[in-house]
PDB file of C-alpha atoms in Angstrom:
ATOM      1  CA  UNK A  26      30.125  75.863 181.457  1.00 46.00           C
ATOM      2  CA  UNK A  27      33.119  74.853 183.107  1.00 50.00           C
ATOM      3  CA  UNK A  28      36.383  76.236 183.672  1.00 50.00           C
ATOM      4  CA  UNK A  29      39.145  74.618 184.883  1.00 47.00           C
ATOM      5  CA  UNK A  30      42.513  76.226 186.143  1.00 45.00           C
ATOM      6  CA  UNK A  31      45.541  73.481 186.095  1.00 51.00           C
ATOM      7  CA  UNK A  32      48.089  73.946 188.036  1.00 50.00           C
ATOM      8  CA  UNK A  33      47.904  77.604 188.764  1.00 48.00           C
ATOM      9  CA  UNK A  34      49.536  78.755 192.166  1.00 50.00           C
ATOM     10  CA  UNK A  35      48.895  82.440 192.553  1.00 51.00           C
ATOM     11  CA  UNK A  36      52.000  82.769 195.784  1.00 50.00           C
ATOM     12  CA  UNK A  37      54.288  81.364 192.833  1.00 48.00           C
ATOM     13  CA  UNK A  38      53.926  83.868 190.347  1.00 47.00           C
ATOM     14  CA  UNK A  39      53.844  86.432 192.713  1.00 45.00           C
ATOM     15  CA  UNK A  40      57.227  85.022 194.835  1.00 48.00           C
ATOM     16  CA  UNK A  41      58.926  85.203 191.152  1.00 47.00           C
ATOM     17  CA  UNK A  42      57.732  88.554 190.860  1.00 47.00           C
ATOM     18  CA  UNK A  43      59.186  89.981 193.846  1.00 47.00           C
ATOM     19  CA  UNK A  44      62.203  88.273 193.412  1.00 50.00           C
ATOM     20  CA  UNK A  45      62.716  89.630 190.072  1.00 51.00           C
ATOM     21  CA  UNK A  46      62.398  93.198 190.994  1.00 62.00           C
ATOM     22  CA  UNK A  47      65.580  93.565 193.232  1.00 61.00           C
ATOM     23  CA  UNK A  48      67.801  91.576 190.337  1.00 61.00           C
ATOM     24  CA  UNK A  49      66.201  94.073 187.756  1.00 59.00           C
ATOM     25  CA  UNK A  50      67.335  96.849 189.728  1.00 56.00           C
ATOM     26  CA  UNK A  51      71.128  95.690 190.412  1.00 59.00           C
ATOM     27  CA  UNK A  52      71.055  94.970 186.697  1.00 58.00           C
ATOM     28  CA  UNK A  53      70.249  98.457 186.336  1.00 57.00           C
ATOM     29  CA  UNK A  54      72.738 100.285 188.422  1.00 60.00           C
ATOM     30  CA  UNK A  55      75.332  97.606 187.452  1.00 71.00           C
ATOM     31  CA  UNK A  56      74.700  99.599 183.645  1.00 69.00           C
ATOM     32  CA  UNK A  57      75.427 102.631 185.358  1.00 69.00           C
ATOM     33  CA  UNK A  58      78.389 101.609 187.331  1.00 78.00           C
ATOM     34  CA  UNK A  59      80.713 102.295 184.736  1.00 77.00           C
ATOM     35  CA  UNK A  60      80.030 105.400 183.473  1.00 77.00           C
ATOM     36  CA  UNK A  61      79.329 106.019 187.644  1.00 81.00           C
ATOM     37  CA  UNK A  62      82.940 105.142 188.454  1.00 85.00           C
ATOM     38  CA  UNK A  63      84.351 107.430 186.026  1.00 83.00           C
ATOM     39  CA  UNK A  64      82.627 110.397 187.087  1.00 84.00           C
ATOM     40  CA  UNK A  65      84.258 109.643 190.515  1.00 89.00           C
ATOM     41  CA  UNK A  66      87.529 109.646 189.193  1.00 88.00           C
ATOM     42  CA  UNK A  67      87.097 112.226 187.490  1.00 85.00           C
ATOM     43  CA  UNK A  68      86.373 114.400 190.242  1.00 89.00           C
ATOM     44  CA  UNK A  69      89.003 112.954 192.651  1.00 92.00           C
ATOM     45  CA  UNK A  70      91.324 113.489 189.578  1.00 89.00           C
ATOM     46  CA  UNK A  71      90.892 116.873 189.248  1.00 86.00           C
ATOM     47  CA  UNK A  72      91.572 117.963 193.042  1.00 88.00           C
ATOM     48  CA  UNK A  73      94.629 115.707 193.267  1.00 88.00           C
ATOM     49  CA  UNK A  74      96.479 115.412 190.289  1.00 86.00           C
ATOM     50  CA  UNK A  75      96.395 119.138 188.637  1.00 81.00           C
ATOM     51  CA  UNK A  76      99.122 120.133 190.449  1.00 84.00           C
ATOM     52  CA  UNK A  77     101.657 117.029 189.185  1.00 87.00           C
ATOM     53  CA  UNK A  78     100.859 116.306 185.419  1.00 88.00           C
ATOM     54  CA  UNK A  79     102.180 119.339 184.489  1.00 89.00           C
ATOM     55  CA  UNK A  80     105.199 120.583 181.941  1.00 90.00           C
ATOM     56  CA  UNK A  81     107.430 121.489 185.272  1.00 90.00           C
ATOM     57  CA  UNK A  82     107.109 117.733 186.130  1.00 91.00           C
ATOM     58  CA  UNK A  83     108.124 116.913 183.007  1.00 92.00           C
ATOM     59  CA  UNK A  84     110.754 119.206 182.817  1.00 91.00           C
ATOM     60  CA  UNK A  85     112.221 117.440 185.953  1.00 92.00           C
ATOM     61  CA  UNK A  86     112.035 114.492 184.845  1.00 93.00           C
ATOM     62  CA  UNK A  87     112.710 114.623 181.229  1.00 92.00           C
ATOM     63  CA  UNK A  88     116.079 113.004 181.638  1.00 93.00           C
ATOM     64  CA  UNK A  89     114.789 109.720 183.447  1.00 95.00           C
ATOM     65  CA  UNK A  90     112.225 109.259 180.542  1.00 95.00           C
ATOM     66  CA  UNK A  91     114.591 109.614 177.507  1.00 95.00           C
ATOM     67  CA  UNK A  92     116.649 107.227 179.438  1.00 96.00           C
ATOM     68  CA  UNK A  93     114.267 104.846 179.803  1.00 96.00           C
ATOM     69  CA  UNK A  94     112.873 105.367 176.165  1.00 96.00           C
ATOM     70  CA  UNK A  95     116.407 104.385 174.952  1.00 96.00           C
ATOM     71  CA  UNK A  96     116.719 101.437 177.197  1.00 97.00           C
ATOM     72  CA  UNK A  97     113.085 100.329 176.564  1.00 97.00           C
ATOM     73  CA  UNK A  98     111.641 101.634 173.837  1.00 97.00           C
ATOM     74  CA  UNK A  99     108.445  99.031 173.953  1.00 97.00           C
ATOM     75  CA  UNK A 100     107.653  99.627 177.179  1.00 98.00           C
ATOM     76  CA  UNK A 101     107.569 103.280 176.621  1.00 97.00           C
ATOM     77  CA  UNK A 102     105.186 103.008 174.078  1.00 97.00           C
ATOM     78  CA  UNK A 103     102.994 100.825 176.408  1.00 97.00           C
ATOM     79  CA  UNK A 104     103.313 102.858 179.440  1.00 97.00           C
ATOM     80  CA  UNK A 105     102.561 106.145 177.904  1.00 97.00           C
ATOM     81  CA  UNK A 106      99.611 104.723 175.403  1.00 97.00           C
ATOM     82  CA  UNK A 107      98.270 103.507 178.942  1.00 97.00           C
ATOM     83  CA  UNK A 108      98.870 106.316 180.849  1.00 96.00           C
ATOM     84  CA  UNK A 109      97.068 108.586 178.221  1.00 97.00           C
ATOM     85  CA  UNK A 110      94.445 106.015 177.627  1.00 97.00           C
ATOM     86  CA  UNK A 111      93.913 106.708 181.818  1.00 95.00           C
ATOM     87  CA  UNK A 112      93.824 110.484 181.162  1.00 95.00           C
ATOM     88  CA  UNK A 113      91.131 110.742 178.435  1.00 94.00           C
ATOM     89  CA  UNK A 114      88.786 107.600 179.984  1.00 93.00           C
ATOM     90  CA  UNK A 115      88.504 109.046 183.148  1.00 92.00           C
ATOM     91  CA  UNK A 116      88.833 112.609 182.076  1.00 89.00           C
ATOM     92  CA  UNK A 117      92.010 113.444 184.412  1.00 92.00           C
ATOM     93  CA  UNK A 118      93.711 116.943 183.693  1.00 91.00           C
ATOM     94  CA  UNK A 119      96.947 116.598 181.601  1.00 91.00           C
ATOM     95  CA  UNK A 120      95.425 115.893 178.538  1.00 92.00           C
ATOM     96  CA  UNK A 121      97.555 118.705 176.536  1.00 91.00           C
ATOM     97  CA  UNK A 122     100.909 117.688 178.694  1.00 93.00           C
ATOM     98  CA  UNK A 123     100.121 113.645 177.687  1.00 95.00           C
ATOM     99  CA  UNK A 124     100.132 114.998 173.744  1.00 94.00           C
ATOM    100  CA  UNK A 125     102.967 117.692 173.603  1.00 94.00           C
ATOM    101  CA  UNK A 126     105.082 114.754 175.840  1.00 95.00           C
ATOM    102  CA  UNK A 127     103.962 111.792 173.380  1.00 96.00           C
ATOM    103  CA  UNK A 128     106.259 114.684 170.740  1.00 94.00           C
ATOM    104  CA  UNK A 129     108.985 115.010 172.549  1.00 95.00           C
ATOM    105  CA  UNK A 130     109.700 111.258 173.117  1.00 96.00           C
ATOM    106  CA  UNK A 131     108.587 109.919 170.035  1.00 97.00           C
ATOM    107  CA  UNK A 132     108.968 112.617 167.155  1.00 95.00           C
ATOM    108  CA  UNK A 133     106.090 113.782 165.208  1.00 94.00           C
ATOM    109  CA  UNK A 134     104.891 110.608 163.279  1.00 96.00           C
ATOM    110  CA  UNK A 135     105.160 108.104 166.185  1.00 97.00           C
ATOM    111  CA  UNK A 136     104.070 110.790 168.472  1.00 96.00           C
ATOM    112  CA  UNK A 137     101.072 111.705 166.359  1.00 96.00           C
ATOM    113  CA  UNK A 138     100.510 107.684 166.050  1.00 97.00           C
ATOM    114  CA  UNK A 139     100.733 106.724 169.792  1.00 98.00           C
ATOM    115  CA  UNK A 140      98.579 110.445 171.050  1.00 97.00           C
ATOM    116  CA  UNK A 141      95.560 109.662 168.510  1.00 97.00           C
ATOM    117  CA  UNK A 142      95.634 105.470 169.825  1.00 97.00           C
ATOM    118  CA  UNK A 143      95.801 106.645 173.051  1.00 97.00           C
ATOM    119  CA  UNK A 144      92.709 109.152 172.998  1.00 96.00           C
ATOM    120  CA  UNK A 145      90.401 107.374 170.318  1.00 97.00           C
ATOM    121  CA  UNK A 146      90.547 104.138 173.261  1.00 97.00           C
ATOM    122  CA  UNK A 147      89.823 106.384 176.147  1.00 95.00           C
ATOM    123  CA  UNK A 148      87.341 107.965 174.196  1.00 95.00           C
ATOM    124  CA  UNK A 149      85.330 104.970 173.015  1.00 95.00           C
ATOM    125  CA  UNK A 150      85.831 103.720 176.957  1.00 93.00           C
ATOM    126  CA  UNK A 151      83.762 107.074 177.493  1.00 91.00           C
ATOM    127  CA  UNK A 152      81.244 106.595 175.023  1.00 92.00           C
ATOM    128  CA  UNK A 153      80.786 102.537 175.991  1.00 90.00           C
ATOM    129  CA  UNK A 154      80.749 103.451 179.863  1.00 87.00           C
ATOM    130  CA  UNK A 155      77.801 106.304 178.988  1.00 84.00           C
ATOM    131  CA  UNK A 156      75.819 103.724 176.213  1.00 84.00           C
ATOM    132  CA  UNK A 157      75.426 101.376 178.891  1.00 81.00           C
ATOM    133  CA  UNK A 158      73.997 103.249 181.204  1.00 69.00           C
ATOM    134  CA  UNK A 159      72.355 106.606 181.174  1.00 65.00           C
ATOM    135  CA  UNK A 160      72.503 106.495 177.656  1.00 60.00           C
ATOM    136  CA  UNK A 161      70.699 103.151 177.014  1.00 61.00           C
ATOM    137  CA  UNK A 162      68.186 105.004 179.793  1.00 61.00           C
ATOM    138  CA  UNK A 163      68.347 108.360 177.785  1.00 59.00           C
ATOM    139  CA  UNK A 164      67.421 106.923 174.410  1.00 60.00           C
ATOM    140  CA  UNK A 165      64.735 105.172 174.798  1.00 60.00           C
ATOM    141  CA  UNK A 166      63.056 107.826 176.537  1.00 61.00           C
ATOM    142  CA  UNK A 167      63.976 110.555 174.287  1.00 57.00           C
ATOM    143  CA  UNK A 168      62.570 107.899 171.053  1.00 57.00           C
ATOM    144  CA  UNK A 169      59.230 107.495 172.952  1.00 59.00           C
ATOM    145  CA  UNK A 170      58.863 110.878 173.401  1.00 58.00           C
ATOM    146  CA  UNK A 171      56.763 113.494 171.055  1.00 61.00           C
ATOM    147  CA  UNK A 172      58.370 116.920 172.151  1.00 58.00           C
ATOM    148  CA  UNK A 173      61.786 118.487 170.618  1.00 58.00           C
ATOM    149  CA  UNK A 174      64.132 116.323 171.767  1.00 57.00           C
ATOM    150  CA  UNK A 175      63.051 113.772 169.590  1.00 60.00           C
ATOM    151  CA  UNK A 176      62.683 115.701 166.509  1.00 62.00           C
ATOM    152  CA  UNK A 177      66.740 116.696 167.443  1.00 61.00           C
ATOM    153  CA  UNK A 178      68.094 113.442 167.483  1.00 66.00           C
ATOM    154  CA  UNK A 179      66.361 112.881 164.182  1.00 67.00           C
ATOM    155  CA  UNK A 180      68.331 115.571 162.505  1.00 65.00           C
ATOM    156  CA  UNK A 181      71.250 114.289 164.213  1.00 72.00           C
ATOM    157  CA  UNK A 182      70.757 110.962 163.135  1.00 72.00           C
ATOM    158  CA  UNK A 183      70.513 112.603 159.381  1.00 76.00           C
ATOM    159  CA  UNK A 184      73.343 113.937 159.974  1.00 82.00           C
ATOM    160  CA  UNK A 185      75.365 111.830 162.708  1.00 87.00           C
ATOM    161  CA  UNK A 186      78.927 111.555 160.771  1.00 89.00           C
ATOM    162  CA  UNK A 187      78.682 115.524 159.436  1.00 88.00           C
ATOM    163  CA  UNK A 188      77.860 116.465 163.181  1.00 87.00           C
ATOM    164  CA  UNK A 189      80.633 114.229 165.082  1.00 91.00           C
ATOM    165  CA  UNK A 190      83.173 115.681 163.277  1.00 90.00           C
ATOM    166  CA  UNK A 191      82.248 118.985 164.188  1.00 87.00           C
ATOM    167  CA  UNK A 192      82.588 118.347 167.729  1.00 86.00           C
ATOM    168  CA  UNK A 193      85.847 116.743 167.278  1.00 90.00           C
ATOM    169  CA  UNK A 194      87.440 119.630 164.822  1.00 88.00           C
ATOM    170  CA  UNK A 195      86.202 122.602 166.373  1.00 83.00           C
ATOM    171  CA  UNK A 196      88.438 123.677 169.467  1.00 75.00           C
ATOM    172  CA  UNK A 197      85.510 125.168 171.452  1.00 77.00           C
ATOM    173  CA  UNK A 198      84.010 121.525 171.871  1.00 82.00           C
ATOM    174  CA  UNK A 199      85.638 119.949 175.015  1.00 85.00           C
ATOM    175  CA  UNK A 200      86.801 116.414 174.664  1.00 87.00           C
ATOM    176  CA  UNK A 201      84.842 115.018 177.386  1.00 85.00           C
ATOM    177  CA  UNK A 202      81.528 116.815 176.259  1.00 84.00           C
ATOM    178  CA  UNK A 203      82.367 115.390 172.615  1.00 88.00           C
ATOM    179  CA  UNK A 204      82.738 111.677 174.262  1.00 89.00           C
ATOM    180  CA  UNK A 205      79.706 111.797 176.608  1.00 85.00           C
ATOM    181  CA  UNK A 206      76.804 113.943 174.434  1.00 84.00           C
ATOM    182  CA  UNK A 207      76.850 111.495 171.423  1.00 86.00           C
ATOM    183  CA  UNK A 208      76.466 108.378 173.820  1.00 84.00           C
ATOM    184  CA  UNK A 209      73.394 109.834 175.446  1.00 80.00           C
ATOM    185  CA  UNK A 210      71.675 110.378 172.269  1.00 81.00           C
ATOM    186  CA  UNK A 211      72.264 107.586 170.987  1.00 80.00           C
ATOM    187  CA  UNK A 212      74.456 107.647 167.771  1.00 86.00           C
ATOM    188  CA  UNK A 213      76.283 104.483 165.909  1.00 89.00           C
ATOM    189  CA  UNK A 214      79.168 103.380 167.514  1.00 92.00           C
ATOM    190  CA  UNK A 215      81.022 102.547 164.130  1.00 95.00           C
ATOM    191  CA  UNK A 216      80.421 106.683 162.955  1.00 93.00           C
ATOM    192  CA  UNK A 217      81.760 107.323 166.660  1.00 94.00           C
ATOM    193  CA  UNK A 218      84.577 105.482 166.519  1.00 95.00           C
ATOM    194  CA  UNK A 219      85.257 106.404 162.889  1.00 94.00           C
ATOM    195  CA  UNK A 220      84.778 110.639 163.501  1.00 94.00           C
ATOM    196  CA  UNK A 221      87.051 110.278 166.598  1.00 95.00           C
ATOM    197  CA  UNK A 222      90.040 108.593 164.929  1.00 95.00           C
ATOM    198  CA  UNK A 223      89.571 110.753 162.040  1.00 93.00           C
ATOM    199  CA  UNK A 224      88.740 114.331 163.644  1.00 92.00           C
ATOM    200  CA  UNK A 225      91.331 114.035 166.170  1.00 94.00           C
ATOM    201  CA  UNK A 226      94.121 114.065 163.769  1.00 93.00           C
ATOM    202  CA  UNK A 227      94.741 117.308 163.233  1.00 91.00           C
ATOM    203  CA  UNK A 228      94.627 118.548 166.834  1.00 89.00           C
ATOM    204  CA  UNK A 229      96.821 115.817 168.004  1.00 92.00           C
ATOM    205  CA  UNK A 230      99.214 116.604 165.127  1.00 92.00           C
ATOM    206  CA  UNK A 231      99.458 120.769 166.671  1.00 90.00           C
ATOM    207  CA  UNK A 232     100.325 119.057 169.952  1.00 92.00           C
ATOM    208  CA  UNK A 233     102.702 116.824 169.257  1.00 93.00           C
ATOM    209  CA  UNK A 234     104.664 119.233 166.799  1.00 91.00           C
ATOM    210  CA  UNK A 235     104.914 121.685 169.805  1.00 90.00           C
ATOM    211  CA  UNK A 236     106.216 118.620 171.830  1.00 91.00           C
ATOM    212  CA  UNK A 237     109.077 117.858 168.981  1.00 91.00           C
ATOM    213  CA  UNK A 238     110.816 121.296 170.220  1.00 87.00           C
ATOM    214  CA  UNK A 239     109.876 120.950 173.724  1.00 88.00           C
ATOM    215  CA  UNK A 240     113.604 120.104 174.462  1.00 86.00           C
ATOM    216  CA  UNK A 241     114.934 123.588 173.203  1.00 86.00           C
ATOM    217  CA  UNK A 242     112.029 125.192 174.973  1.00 86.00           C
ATOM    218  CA  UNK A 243     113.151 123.425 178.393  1.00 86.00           C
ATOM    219  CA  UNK A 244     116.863 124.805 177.392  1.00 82.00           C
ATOM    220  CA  UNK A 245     115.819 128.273 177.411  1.00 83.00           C
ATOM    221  CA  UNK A 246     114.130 127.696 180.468  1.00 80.00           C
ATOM    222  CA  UNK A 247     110.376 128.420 179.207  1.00 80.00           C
ATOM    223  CA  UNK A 248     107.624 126.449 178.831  1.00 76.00           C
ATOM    224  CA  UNK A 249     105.896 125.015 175.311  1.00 81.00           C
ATOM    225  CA  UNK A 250     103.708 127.884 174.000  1.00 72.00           C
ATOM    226  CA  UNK A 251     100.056 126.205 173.349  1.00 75.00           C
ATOM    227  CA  UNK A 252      98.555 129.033 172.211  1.00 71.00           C
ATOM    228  CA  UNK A 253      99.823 128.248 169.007  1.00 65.00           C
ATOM    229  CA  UNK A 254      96.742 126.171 168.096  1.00 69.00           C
ATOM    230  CA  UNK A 255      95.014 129.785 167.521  1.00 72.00           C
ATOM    231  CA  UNK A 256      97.745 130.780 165.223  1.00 73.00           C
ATOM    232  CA  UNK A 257      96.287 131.932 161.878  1.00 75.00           C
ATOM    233  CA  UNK A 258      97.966 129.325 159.823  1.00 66.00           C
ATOM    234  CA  UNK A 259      96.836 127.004 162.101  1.00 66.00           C
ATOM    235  CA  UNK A 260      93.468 127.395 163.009  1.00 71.00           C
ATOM    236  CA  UNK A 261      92.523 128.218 159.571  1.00 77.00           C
ATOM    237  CA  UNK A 262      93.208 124.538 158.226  1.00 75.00           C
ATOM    238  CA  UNK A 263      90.898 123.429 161.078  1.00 75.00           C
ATOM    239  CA  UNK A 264      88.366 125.412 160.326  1.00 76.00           C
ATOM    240  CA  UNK A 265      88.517 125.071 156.816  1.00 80.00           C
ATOM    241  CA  UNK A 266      87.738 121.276 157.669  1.00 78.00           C
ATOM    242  CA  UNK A 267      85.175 122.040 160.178  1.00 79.00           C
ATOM    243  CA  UNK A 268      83.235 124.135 157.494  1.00 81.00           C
ATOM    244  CA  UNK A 269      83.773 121.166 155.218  1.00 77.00           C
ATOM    245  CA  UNK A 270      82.437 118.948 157.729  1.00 76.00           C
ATOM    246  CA  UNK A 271      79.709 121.235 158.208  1.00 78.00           C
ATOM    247  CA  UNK A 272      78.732 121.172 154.718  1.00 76.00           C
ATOM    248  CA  UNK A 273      76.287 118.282 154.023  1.00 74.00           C
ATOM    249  CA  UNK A 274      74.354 119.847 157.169  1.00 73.00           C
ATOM    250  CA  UNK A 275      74.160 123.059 155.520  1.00 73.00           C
ATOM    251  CA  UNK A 276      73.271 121.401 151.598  1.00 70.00           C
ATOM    252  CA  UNK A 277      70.295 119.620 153.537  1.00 68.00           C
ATOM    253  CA  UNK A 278      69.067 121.959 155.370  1.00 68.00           C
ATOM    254  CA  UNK A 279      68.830 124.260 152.114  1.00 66.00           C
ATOM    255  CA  UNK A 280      67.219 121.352 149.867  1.00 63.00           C
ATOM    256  CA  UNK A 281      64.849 120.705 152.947  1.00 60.00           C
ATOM    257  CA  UNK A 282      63.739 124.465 152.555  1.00 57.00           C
ATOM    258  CA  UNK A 283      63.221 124.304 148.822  1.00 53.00           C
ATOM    259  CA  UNK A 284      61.579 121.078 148.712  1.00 49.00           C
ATOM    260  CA  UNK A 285      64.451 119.586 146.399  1.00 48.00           C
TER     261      UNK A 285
END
């Protein structure tokens, strides 16, 4: 019997196979670029710009920005929705100043409005900068797998919305961590998006009440009390939500025991 081979030219298909290897591999660190580049900043961030987003800046410079919130209201909004936006996507310090400020220039309601726009983008520029990536990389190997991890993000997956707001209500969860962890196991971007705008709400609403006074707290020449986010009346309403967050979790996990 005989077997003929048409057109078959082995140097070909192994030329196309070397060449393919080096575009793979920039394809691949181009998908961690993003998340790569705001790491970076990040860091940079941290050593060089603690020291100046701080409530004694903006007690020195309070003046300039009602001025130019009464002269150009619009632009305002658009600076400080981008400046926040900057904050929370590449994790910069300031976050609490950006929220208590976005108060005391725009009141509670816009305030509340323009902090929770501002946060929910840099937080879905987090979670979209880590899906690319590592946690395109991350998933896959955690859904191949056979150990614990996988059998984790199953129960998260069962309980993906119930668990996202938890990180975003409870105060012990730090932004960044609650932006990052969900990309790298791999949860819905819709129920991400969805828990952020939603969860954030009553944090940013503390924040920018304490902002609406800052003006009489500049006056007597002290600075805006955060703490009050632990006050009783407070805190409790969060946690009251978080528990109610937590609840589906907990009604689960109890039919799972009884076989219901």
């Amino acid at each position: 019997m005989q077997v003929v081979f048409n057109n078959i030219k082995p140097g070909r298909t192994m030329e196309k196979t070397s060449q393919d290897t080096p575009k793979t591999q920039k394809a691949g660190l181009m998908r961690h670029a993003p998340l790569a580049i705001i790491l970076t900043v990040a860091v940079i961030g941290f050593f060089t710009l603690r020291d100046y987003i701080t409530f004694d800046t903006l007690r020195e410079h309070r003046d300039t920005l009602l001025a130019f919130r009464d002269a150009n209201f619009a632009l305002m909004v658009l600076a400080f929705i981008a400046v926040y936006f900057a904050i929370v996507a590449f994790s910069l310090p300031g976050a609490a100043v950006a929220s208590v400020t976005g108060g005391f220039l725009f009141g509670l309601l816009l305030g509340t409005v323009f902090n929770v726009t501002a946060a929910s983008l840099g937080a879905v520029t987090i979670f979209l900068a880590a899906r690319w990536g590592l946690g395109q990389t991350l998933a896959a190997k955690i859904e191949t797998s056979d150990g614990t991890l996988k059998k984790l993000k199953a129960g998260l997956n069962d309980n993906e919305i119930s668990v996202l707001f938890l990180m975003r209500l409870v105060p012990a969860v730090p932004f960044f961590v609650a932006n990052l962890l969900p990309a790298l196991v791999g949860v819905k971007f819709i129920n991400f998006a969805f828990t952020t705008v939603l969860g954030i709400i009553p944090g940013a609403i503390v924040f920018t009440w304490i902002g609406v006074g800052l003006g009489e707290v500049f006056d007597r020449g002290e600075s805006p009390d955060l703490s009050l986010l632990w006050e009783p009346q407070i805190i409790g309403p969060i946690l009251g939500l978080s528990a109610l967050a937590a609840m589906p979790i907990v009604i689960k996990a109890l039919r799972g025991k009884k076989g219901i």
